Short mmCIF file of C-alpha atoms and ligand atoms in Angstrom, two decimals:
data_model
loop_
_atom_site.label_atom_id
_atom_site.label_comp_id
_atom_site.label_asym_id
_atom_site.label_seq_id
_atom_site.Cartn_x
_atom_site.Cartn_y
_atom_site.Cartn_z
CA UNK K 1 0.00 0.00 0.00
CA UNK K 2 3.12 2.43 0.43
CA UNK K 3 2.50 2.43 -3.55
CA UNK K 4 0.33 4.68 -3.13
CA UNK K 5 3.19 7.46 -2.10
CA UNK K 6 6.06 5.90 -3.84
CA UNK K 7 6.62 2.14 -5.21
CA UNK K 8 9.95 2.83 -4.00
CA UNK K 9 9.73 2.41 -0.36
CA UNK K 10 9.50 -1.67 -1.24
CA UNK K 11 12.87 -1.20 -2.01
CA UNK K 12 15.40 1.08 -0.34
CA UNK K 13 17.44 0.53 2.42
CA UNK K 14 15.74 1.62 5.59
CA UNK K 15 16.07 3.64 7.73
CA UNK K 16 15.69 6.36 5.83
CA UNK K 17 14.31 10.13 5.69
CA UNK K 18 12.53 10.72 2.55
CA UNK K 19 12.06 14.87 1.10
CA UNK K 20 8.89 14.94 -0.76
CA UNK K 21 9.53 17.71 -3.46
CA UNK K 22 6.19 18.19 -4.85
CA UNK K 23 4.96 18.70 -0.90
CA UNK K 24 7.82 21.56 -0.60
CA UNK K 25 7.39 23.11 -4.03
CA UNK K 26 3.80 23.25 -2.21
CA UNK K 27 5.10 24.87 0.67
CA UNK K 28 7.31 27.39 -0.82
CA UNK K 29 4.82 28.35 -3.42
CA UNK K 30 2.52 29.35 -1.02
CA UNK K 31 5.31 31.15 1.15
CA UNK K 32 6.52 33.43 -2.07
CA UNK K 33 2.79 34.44 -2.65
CA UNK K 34 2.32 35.08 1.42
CA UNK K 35 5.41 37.26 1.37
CA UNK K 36 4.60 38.73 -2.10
CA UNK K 37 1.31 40.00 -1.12
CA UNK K 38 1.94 40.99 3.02
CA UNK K 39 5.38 42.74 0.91
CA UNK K 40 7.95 41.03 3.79
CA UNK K 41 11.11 39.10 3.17
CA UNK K 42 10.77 35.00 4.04
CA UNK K 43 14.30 33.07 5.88
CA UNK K 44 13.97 29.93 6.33
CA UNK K 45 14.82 29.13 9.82
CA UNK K 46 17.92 25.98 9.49
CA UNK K 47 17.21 24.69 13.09
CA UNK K 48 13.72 22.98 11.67
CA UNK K 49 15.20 21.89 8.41
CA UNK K 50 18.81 22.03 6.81
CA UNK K 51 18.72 19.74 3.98
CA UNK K 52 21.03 21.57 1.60
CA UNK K 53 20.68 19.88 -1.42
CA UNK K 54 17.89 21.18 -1.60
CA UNK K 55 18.75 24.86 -0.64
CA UNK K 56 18.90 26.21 -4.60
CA UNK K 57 15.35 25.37 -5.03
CA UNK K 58 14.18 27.04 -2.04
CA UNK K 59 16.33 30.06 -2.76
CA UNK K 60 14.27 30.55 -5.67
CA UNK K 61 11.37 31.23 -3.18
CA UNK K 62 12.60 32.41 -0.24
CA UNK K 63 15.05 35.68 0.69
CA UNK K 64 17.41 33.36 2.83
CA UNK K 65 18.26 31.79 5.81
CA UNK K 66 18.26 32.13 9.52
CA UNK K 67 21.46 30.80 11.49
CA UNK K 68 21.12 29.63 15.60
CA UNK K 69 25.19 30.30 15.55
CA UNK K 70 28.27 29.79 13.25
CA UNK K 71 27.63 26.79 11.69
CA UNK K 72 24.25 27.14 10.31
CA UNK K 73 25.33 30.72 9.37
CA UNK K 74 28.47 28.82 7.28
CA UNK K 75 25.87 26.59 5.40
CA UNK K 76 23.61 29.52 4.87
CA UNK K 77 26.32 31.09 3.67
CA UNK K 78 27.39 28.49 1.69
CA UNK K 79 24.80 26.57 0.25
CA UNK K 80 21.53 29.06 0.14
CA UNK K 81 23.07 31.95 -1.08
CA UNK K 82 20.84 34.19 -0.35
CA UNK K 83 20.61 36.58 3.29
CA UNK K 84 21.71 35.41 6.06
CA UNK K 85 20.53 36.48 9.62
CA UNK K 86 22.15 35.36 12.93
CA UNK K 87 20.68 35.32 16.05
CA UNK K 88 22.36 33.63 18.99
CA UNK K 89 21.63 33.32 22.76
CA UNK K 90 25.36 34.09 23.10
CA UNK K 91 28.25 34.30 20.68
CA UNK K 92 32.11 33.49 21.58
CA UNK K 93 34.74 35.91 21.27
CA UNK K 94 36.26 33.27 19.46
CA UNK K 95 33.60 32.69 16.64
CA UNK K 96 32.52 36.12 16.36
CA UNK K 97 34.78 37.33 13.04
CA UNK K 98 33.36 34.29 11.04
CA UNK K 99 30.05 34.90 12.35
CA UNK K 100 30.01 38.44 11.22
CA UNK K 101 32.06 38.31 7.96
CA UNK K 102 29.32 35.53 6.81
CA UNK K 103 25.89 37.37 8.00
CA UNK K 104 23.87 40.08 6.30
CA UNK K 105 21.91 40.71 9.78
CA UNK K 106 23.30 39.44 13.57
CA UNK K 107 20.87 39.69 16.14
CA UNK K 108 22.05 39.76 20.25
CA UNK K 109 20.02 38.84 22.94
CA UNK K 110 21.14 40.60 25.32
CA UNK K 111 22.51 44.38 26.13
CA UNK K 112 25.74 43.42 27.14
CA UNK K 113 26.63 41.06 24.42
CA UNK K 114 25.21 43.60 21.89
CA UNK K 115 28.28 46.19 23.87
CA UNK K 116 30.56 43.93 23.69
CA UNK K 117 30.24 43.06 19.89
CA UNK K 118 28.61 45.73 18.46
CA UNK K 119 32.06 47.67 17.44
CA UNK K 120 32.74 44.35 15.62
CA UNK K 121 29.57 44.55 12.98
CA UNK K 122 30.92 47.53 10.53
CA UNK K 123 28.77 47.01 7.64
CA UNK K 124 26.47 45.00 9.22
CA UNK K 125 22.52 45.78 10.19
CA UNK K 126 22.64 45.19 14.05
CA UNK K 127 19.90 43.93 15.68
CA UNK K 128 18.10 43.23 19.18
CA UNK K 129 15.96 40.24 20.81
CA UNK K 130 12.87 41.32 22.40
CA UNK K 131 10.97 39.60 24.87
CA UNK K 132 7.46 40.86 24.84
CA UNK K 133 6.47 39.08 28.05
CA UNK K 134 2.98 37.97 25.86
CA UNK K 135 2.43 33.78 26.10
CA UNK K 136 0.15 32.46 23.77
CA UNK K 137 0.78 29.02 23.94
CA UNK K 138 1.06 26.54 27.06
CA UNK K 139 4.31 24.77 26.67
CA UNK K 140 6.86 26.17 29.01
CA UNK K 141 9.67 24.02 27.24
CA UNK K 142 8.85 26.32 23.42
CA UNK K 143 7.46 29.77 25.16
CA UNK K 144 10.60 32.06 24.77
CA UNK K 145 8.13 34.24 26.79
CA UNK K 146 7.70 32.55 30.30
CA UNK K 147 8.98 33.52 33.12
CA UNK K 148 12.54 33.00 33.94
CA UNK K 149 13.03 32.98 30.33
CA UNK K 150 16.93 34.14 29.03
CA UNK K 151 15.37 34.92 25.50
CA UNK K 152 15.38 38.19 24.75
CA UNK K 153 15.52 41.93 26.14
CA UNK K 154 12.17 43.00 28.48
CA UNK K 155 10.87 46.23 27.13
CA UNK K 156 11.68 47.38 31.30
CA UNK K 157 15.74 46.87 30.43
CA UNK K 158 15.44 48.51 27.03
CA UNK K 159 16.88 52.36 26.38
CA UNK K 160 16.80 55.15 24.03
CA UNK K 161 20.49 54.70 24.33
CA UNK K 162 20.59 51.19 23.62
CA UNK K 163 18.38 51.80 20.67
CA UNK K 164 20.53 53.89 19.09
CA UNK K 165 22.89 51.20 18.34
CA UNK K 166 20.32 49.36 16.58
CA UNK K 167 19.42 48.94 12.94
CA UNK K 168 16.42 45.70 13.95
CA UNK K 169 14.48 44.15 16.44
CA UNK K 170 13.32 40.68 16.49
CA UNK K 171 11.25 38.58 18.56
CA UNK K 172 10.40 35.17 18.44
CA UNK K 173 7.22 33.82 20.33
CA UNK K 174 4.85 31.35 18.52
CA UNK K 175 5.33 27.59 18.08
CA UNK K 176 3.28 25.62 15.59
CA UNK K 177 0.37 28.74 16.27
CA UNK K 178 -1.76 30.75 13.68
CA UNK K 179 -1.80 34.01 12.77
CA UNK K 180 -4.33 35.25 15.60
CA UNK K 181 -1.40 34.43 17.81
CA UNK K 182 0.98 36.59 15.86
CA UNK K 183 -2.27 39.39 16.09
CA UNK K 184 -1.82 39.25 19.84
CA UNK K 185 1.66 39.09 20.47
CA UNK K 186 1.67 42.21 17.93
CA UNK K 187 -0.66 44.02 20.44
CA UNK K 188 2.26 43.21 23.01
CA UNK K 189 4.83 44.70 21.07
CA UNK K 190 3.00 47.75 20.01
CA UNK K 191 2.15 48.23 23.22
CA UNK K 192 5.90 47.63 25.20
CA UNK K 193 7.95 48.43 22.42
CA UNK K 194 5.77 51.12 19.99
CA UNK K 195 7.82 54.39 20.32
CA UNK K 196 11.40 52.10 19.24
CA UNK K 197 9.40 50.65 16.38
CA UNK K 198 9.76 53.37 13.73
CA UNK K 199 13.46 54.15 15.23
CA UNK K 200 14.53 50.79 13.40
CA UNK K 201 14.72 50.09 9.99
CA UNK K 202 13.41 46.29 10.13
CA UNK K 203 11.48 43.92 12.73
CA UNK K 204 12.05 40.33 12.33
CA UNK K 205 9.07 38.27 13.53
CA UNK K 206 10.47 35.44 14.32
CA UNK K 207 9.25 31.70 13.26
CA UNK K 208 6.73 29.67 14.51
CA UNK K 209 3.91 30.69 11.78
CA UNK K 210 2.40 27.45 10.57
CA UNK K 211 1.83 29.57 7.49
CA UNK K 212 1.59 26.23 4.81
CA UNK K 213 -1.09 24.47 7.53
CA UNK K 214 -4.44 24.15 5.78
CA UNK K 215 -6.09 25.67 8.69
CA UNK K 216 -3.41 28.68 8.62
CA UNK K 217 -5.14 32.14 8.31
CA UNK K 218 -2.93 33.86 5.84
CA UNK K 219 -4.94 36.53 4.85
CA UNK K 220 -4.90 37.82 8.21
CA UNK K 221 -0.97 37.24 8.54
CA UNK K 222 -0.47 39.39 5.34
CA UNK K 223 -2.89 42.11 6.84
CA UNK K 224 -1.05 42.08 10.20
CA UNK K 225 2.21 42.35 8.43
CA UNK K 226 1.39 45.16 5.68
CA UNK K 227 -0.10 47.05 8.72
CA UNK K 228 2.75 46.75 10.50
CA UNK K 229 5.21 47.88 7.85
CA UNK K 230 2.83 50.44 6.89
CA UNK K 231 2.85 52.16 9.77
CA UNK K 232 6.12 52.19 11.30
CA UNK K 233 7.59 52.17 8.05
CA UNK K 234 9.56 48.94 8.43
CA UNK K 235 10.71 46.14 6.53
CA UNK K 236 9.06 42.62 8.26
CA UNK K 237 11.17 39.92 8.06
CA UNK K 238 9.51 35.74 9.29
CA UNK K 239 12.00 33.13 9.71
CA UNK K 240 9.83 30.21 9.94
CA UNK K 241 11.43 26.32 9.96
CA UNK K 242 8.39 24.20 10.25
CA UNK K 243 5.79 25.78 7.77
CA UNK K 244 8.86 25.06 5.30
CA UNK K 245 9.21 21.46 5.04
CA UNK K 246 5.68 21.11 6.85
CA UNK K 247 4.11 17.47 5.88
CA UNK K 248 6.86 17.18 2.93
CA UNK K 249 8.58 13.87 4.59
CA UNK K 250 8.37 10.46 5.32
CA UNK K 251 10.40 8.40 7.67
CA UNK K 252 10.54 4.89 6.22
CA UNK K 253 11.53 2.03 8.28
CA UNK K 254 10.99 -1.78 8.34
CA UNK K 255 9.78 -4.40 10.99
CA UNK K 256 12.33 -5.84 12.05
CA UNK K 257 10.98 -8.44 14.77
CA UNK K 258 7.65 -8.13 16.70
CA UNK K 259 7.43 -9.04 20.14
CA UNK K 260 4.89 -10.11 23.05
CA UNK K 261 3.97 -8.58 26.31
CA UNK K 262 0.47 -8.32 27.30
CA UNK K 263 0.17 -6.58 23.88
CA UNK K 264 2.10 -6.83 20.40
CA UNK K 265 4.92 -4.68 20.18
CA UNK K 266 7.01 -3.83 16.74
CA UNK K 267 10.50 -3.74 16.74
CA UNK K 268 11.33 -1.31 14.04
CA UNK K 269 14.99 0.00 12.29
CA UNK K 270 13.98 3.52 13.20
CA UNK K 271 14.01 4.59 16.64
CA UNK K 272 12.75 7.73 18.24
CA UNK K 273 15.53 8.61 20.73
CA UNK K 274 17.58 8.32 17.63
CA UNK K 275 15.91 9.57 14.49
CA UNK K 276 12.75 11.14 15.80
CA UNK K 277 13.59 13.05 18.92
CA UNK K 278 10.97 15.32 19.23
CA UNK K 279 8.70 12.21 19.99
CA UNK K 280 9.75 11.95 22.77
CA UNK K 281 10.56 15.58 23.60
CA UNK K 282 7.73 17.17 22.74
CA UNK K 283 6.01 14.51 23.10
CA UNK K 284 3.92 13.62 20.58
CA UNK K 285 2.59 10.88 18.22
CA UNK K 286 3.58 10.84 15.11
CA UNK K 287 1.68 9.90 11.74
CA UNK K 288 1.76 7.03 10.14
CA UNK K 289 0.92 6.51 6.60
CA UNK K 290 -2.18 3.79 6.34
CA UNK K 291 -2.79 3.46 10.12
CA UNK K 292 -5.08 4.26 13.08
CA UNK K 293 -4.71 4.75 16.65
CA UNK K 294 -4.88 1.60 18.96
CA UNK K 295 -7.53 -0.41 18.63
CA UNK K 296 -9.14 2.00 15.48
CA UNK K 297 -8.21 -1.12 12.95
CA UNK K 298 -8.39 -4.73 13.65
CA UNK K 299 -4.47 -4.83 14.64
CA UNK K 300 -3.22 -2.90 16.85
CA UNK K 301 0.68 -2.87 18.06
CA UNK K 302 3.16 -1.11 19.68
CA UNK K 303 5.72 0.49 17.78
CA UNK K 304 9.39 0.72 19.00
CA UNK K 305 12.86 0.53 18.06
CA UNK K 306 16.11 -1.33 18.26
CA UNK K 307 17.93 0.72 20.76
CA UNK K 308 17.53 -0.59 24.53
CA UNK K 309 16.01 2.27 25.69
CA UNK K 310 12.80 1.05 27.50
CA UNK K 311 11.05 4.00 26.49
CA UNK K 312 12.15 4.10 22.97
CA UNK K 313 8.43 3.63 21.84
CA UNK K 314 7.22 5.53 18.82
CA UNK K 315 3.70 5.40 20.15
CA UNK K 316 0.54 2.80 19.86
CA UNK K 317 -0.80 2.66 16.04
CA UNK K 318 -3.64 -0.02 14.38
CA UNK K 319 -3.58 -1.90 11.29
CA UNK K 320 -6.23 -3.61 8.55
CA UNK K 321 -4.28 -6.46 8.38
CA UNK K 322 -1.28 -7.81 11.16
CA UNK K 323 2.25 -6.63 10.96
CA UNK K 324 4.84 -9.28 9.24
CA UNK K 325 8.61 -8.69 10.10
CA UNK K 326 9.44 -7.25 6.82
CA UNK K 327 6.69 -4.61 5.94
CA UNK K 328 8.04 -1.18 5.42
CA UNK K 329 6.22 1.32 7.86
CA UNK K 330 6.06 5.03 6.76
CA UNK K 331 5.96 8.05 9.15
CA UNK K 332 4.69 11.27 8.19
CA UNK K 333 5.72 14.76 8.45
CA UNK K 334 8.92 13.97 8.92
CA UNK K 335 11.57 16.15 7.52
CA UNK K 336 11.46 18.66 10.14
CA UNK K 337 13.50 18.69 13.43
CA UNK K 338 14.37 15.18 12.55
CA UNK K 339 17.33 15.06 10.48
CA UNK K 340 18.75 18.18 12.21
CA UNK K 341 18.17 16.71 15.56
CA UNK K 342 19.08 12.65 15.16
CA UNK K 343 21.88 11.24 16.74
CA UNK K 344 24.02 7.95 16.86
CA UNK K 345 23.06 6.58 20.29
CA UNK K 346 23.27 2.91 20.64
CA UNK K 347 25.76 2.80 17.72
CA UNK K 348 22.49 3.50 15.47
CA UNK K 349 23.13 4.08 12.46
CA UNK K 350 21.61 7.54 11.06
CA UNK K 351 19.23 7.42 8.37
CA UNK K 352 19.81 8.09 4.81
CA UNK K 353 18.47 10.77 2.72
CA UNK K 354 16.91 10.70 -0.20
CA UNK K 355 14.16 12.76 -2.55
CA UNK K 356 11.39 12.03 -4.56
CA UNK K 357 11.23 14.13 -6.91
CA UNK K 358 7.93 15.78 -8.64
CA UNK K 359 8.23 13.23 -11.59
CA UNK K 360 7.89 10.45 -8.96
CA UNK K 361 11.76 9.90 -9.45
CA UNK K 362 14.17 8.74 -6.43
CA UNK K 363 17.49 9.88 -5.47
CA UNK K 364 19.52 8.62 -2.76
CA UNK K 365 21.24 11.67 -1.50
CA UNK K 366 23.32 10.59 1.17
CA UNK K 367 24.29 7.66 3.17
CA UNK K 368 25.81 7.29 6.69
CA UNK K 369 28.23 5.06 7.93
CA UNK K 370 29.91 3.82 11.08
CA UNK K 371 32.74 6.76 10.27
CA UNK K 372 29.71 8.90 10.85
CA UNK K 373 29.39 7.39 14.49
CA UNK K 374 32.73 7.32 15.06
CA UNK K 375 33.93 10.87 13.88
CA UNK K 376 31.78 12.34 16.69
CA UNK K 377 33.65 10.73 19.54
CA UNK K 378 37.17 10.37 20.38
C1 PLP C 401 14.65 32.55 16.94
C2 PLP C 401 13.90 31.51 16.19
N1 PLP C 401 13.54 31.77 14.92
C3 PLP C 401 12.87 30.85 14.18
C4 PLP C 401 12.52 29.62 14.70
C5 PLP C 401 11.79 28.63 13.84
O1 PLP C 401 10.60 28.23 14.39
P1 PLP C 401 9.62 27.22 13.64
O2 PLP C 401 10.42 26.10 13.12
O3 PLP C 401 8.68 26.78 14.72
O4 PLP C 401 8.92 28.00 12.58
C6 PLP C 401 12.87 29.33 16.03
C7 PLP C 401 12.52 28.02 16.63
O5 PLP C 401 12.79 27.71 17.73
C8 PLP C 401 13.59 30.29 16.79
O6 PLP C 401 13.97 30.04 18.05
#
């Protein structure tokens, strides 16, 4: 039944991340009209998704990238071609020439690292991380904006003095939210940060704008945007990762044994801890191509890896007909955080890469090995 996506997952070796190109060209169109008509620039945030090979396609859609630190700033650099923005918690003295010679924009989050570098930036646009004290979402672990949080400068610490060093703000608050959530936090900002805002030549609204969900309200995102610039006579900039690669990625893996103990439990070549961490971060469940939750279809079974992590358990999924050690299993929405985030524990092996292209093509793109285990330890 995999057919149905691509008769290809019969056949390669597993485990392995699949790009969907048609689903991104999806994504990306809709991101170029979004930032055509709210008249912003789109980054594409690297943390969610840094799959460079495919980089020169997205470039022709997007303005450029958005680096956590040096190294995504090098591939950026490197591979996109296009803007790059930096924003890190804190930079090192040592890193801080590379950083700078290879972005267009570096963001500080805080006053004192802004000092310290700032004489460092010449021909650089300068910017500063706001925190506009404005949750709209419940998960302490993704709110930049709860309390105790190190992200950004409160609108109490900030100076006319301070802002006179700047060319940008940015903020980042959202996480997988909709555009009435960027309306509100907007309020915030207005409201703590208003008489800065047409001081600077360019706000950056972060990411978290599930702009490519079906249930996204993009009208009101290019409203709240065009506003925005309008009247503080800004450029907006979004760096979103997720609504990139959003549902344009499958995680294909095999059965490898299945198991009994009070309930069936698949032992599968992909492993959370290991290829999907955000599983069990976040937590969450993720999809499965031709399944239902337990006890939905006639078989149900626990799905898990081959690590020997106890709770290395994928989550609990149904079937039309039972599971054979064998059968290919594909997980959904799965190019974000996952390849960015996966690791070697357990001597796993990581997963390969591949694409299928828009013609329904295949193309292994990379391929890991045990020097890929080994080069990360000493
Ligand atoms: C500063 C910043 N920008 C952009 C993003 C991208 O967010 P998302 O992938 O949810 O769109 C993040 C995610 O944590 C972030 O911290």
């Amino acid at each position: 039944m995999l057919e149905v996506i691509s008769p290809i997952f019969r056949t390669i070796e597993t485990p392995c991340y699949v790009l969907d190109e048609a689903k991104l060209l999806k994504n990306l169109r809709i991101l170029k009209d979004v930032k055509e008509r709210a008249g912003c620039k789109i980054l594409l945030a690297q943390k969610a998704f840094s799959m460079f090979s495919v980089y020169p396609m997205i470039a022709e859609y997007m303005d450029g990238t958005t680096a956590s630190g040096l190294y995504e700033a090098k591939l950026g650099h490197e591979e996109f071609k296009g803007e790059v923005h930096t924003y890190c918690p804190a930079y090192k003295d040592s890193e801080f020439e590379e950083v700078a010679s290879l972005s267009d924009h570096i963001v500080f989050n805080s006053i004192a690292q802004l000092y310290k570098f700032k004489d460092r930036c010449a021909g650089k646009s300068i910017g500063l991380r706001v925190n506009p004290e404005c949750s709209t979402q419940e998960e302490p672990i993704y709110d930049p904006c709860a309390s105790g949080s190190r992200l950004g400068v409160r609108a109490c610490d900030l100076t006319d003095e301070v802002v006179a060093c700047l060319d940008g703000l940015h903020f980042h608050t959202l996480c997988e939210q909709n555009s009435d959530a960027l309306e509100v936090t907007l309020k915030a900002v207005e409201e703590k940060f208003g008489k800065y805002l047409s001081r600077v030549k360019w706000v950056n609204f972060g990411g978290g704008h599930h702009i490519t969900r079906a249930d996204y309200d993009r009208d009101l995102l290019v409203k709240l945007v065009s506003d925005f610039r309008d009247r503080y006579n800004v450029e907006v900039y979004l760096e979103p990762g997720e609504a990139v690669a959003l549902n344009a990625g499958y995680l294909v893996t095999e059965v490898m044994d299945i198991v009994e103990n009070g309930r069936k439990i698949a032992v599968l070549d992909a492993s959370a801890a290991c290829h999907m961490p955000d599983v069990l971060e976040m937590p969450y469940r993720p999809p499965l191509f031709l399944s239902g939750k337990e006890g939905e279809k006639a078989y149900s079974y626990r799905l898990s890896s081959r690590t020997c992590l106890a709770g290395d358990i994928i989550g609990d999924y149904s079937f039309d007909q039972p599971l054979e050690v064998g059968d290919r299993l594909c997980f959904e929405d799965m190019a974000i955080y996952s390849m960015v985030k996966n690791n070697t524990f357990n001597g796993m092996p990581l997963p390969d890469i591949g694409i299928l292209h828009a013609d329904g093509s295949y193309e292994l793109v990379r391929r890991f090995g045990y020097e890929d285990f080994k080069g990360r330890l000493s």
